[in-house]
Amino acid sequence: MVHFADSLTFSGRKVVAAWAALPFPARSGSSLPDALSAHQQDLPWKLLSSWREHKVSCCFAQSVVLRGVCKERPSSCLGQPQFPLQGWESPEQVLQQYLHTLFPGACSTAHVLQQPCDTRAPFPQFFSPLLTRRGFLPDKAQGDSSAGVQSMPVLAALQSCPGLQGLLRGLCRELRAPRARRWSSLCTAGLEQDDCHEALEELRTLAQCYETAFGADGSEDEGDSD
């Protein structure tokens, strides 16, 4: 994972955020272009990293993997605008074009796997009873399935984005807060106080690497100062 994260970071950045959609909300029998076109504003993923979640409208680099969405022919939905995704040859090109539309200018890599994620026992069955056994959204509401969800489409991503600046700044503020027990344990471990201050300064410098020329949130700078 360290080497994978390094491949997505540059210009002094070292941290990436993890996102996932489990399951990826797709209708049963939908094609890959149809499944992606249903989410034209943003991907329906959830943040797995520990910072306040907000809509990510831009990123520096990302790697996205989508698995388990069938590759049937796309349907034509009248009255619903769609991304121009039907003209691409491979599923990876379809996903790549979709990411380019949502995050123009970002360095994106896309991978599409046909095999879904296996969710049979001992995988915990915490899914909605409305899901089909293959983890898709049915055309009509269904009752509980005695067999449970046995597999499902999944989207996962690692992303280097400006939002990580808030996470790093918050961590820096937390570590700067005076706590006698923390400093006592650090001294017991043989870590000098000067080394701690140097590490905090490196963390603050790392946070600054995620600033952008557009919409950089400078409101938290004052909270980082000593």
Coordinates of C-alpha atoms in Angstrom, one line a residue:
M1 CA 0.0 0.0 0.0
V2 CA 2.9 2.4 0.7
H3 CA 4.2 2.0 -2.9
F4 CA 0.7 2.2 -4.3
A5 CA 0.1 5.5 -2.4
D6 CA 3.5 6.8 -3.6
S7 CA 2.4 6.3 -7.2
L8 CA -0.5 8.7 -6.6
T9 CA 1.4 11.5 -4.8
F10 CA 3.7 14.1 -6.1
S11 CA 4.8 17.7 -5.3
G12 CA 5.7 16.8 -1.7
R13 CA 2.4 15.0 -1.0
K14 CA 2.4 11.7 0.9
V15 CA -1.2 11.0 2.0
V16 CA -4.2 9.6 0.1
A17 CA -7.8 9.2 1.1
A18 CA -9.7 5.9 0.8
W19 CA -13.3 5.8 -0.6
A20 CA -15.7 2.9 -1.2
A21 CA -19.2 2.1 -2.4
L22 CA -20.3 -1.2 -0.9
P23 CA -22.3 -2.0 -2.8
F24 CA -22.0 0.2 -5.9
P25 CA -25.7 1.2 -6.5
A26 CA -26.5 -0.3 -9.9
R27 CA -29.7 -1.8 -11.2
S28 CA -29.9 -5.5 -11.9
G29 CA -29.0 -6.1 -15.6
S30 CA -27.6 -2.6 -16.1
S31 CA -24.6 -2.0 -18.4
L32 CA -21.5 -0.3 -17.2
P33 CA -22.3 3.0 -19.2
D34 CA -25.9 2.9 -17.7
A35 CA -24.6 2.3 -14.2
L36 CA -22.2 5.2 -14.3
S37 CA -24.6 7.5 -16.1
A38 CA -27.0 7.2 -13.3
H39 CA -24.5 9.1 -11.1
Q40 CA -23.8 12.2 -13.2
Q41 CA -23.0 14.6 -10.4
D42 CA -20.6 12.6 -8.2
L43 CA -19.7 9.1 -7.4
P44 CA -21.8 7.5 -4.7
W45 CA -18.8 6.5 -2.6
K46 CA -18.3 7.0 1.1
L47 CA -15.2 8.3 2.8
L48 CA -13.2 5.7 4.8
S49 CA -10.6 8.1 6.0
S50 CA -11.0 10.0 9.3
W51 CA -11.8 13.6 8.3
R52 CA -15.1 15.5 7.9
E53 CA -16.7 14.2 4.8
H54 CA -17.6 16.7 2.2
K55 CA -18.2 16.6 -1.5
V56 CA -14.8 16.3 -3.4
S57 CA -15.1 18.4 -6.6
C58 CA -11.4 18.0 -7.6
C59 CA -8.4 15.9 -7.0
F60 CA -4.8 15.7 -8.0
A61 CA -4.6 11.9 -8.7
Q62 CA -6.7 8.8 -8.1
S63 CA -6.9 5.1 -8.7
V64 CA -10.4 3.6 -9.0
V65 CA -11.4 0.0 -9.2
L66 CA -15.0 -1.1 -10.1
R67 CA -15.9 -4.7 -10.1
G68 CA -19.0 -6.8 -10.6
V69 CA -21.0 -4.6 -13.0
C70 CA -22.1 -6.6 -16.0
K71 CA -21.2 -5.6 -19.5
E72 CA -24.6 -5.8 -21.3
R73 CA -25.6 -3.4 -24.0
P74 CA -26.5 0.1 -22.7
S75 CA -30.1 1.1 -22.7
S76 CA -31.5 4.3 -24.0
C77 CA -33.2 6.4 -21.3
L78 CA -35.4 9.1 -22.9
G79 CA -35.4 12.4 -21.2
Q80 CA -32.3 11.6 -19.1
P81 CA -29.0 13.3 -20.1
Q82 CA -26.2 10.8 -20.1
F83 CA -22.4 11.0 -20.4
P84 CA -21.0 10.0 -23.8
L85 CA -19.8 6.7 -22.5
Q86 CA -21.2 4.3 -25.1
G87 CA -18.5 4.9 -27.8
W88 CA -15.6 3.5 -25.9
E89 CA -14.2 0.0 -26.6
S90 CA -13.1 -1.3 -23.2
P91 CA -14.7 -1.1 -19.8
E92 CA -11.6 0.7 -18.5
Q93 CA -12.0 3.4 -21.1
V94 CA -15.6 3.9 -20.1
L95 CA -14.7 4.3 -16.4
Q96 CA -11.7 6.5 -17.4
Q97 CA -13.9 8.8 -19.4
Y98 CA -16.4 9.0 -16.5
L99 CA -13.6 10.0 -14.1
H100 CA -12.3 12.6 -16.5
T101 CA -15.8 14.1 -16.7
L102 CA -16.1 14.3 -12.9
F103 CA -12.5 15.3 -12.2
P104 CA -11.1 17.1 -15.3
G105 CA -7.3 17.5 -15.2
A106 CA -6.7 14.9 -12.6
C107 CA -4.4 12.0 -13.2
S108 CA -6.7 9.0 -13.0
T109 CA -6.2 5.2 -13.5
A110 CA -9.2 3.0 -13.9
H111 CA -9.6 -0.8 -13.6
V112 CA -12.8 -2.8 -14.2
L113 CA -13.1 -6.4 -13.0
Q114 CA -16.0 -8.6 -14.1
Q115 CA -16.0 -10.7 -11.0
P116 CA -18.0 -9.2 -8.1
C117 CA -17.0 -9.2 -4.5
D118 CA -18.0 -12.4 -2.7
T119 CA -20.2 -11.7 0.4
R120 CA -21.2 -15.2 1.4
A121 CA -20.6 -16.4 4.9
P122 CA -18.7 -15.6 7.0
F123 CA -19.1 -12.1 5.5
P124 CA -21.5 -10.2 7.7
Q125 CA -25.0 -9.8 6.3
F126 CA -25.7 -6.1 7.1
F127 CA -27.2 -5.2 3.8
S128 CA -30.6 -3.9 2.9
P129 CA -33.2 -6.7 2.3
L130 CA -34.1 -4.8 -0.9
L131 CA -30.8 -5.9 -2.5
T132 CA -30.9 -8.9 -4.8
R133 CA -28.7 -11.9 -4.1
R134 CA -26.1 -10.4 -6.4
G135 CA -26.2 -7.1 -4.6
F136 CA -28.0 -5.1 -7.2
L137 CA -30.9 -2.7 -6.8
P138 CA -34.1 -4.5 -8.1
D139 CA -36.5 -2.9 -10.5
K140 CA -39.2 -3.5 -7.9
A141 CA -39.0 -3.8 -4.1
Q142 CA -38.6 -7.4 -2.9
G143 CA -38.8 -9.0 0.5
D144 CA -36.1 -10.6 2.5
S145 CA -34.0 -13.2 0.7
S146 CA -33.4 -16.3 2.8
A147 CA -30.0 -16.8 1.1
G148 CA -28.9 -13.3 1.8
V149 CA -26.6 -11.3 -0.4
Q150 CA -24.0 -13.6 -1.9
S151 CA -22.1 -11.2 -4.1
M152 CA -22.2 -7.5 -5.0
P153 CA -20.6 -4.8 -7.2
V154 CA -18.1 -2.7 -5.4
L155 CA -16.2 0.5 -6.2
A156 CA -13.1 1.4 -4.3
A157 CA -10.7 4.3 -4.8
L158 CA -7.6 5.9 -3.4
Q159 CA -7.5 9.7 -4.0
S160 CA -5.0 12.5 -3.5
C161 CA -7.3 15.5 -3.0
P162 CA -7.2 19.0 -1.5
G163 CA -9.6 17.9 1.3
L164 CA -6.7 16.1 3.0
Q165 CA -5.3 19.5 4.0
G166 CA -8.1 19.7 6.6
L167 CA -7.3 16.3 8.0
L168 CA -3.6 17.0 8.3
R169 CA -4.2 20.4 9.9
G170 CA -6.6 18.9 12.4
L171 CA -4.1 16.3 13.3
C172 CA -1.4 19.0 13.8
R173 CA -3.7 21.0 16.1
E174 CA -4.5 17.9 18.1
L175 CA -0.8 17.0 18.6
R176 CA 0.0 20.6 19.5
A177 CA -2.5 20.6 22.3
P178 CA -0.7 20.5 25.7
R179 CA -1.2 17.1 27.3
A180 CA 1.1 16.1 30.2
R181 CA 0.4 12.4 29.9
R182 CA 1.3 12.4 26.2
W183 CA 4.6 14.2 26.7
S184 CA 5.4 12.0 29.6
S185 CA 4.9 8.8 27.5
L186 CA 7.0 10.3 24.6
C187 CA 9.8 11.1 27.0
T188 CA 9.6 7.6 28.4
A189 CA 9.9 6.2 24.9
G190 CA 13.2 8.2 24.4
L191 CA 11.8 10.9 22.1
E192 CA 13.2 14.3 22.6
Q193 CA 10.8 17.3 22.7
D194 CA 12.8 19.0 19.9
D195 CA 12.2 15.9 17.7
C196 CA 8.4 16.2 18.4
H197 CA 8.4 19.9 17.4
E198 CA 10.3 19.0 14.2
A199 CA 7.8 16.3 13.3
L200 CA 4.9 18.7 13.9
E201 CA 6.5 21.2 11.6
E202 CA 6.9 18.6 8.9
L203 CA 3.3 17.7 9.3
R204 CA 2.3 21.3 8.9
T205 CA 4.4 21.6 5.8
L206 CA 2.8 18.4 4.4
A207 CA -0.6 19.9 4.9
Q208 CA 0.4 23.0 2.9
C209 CA 1.3 20.7 -0.1
Y210 CA -2.5 20.1 -0.5
E211 CA -3.4 23.8 -1.0
T212 CA -4.8 24.7 -4.4
A213 CA -5.1 28.0 -6.2
F214 CA -8.8 27.6 -6.3
G215 CA -10.8 27.5 -3.0
A216 CA -7.8 26.9 -0.7
D217 CA -9.2 27.0 2.8
G218 CA -7.0 29.3 4.7
S219 CA -9.4 29.6 7.6
E220 CA -7.6 26.9 9.6
D221 CA -4.1 28.5 9.3
E222 CA -4.6 30.5 12.5
G223 CA -5.5 27.3 14.4
D224 CA -2.1 25.8 13.5
S225 CA -0.1 28.6 14.8
D226 CA 1.6 28.3 18.2

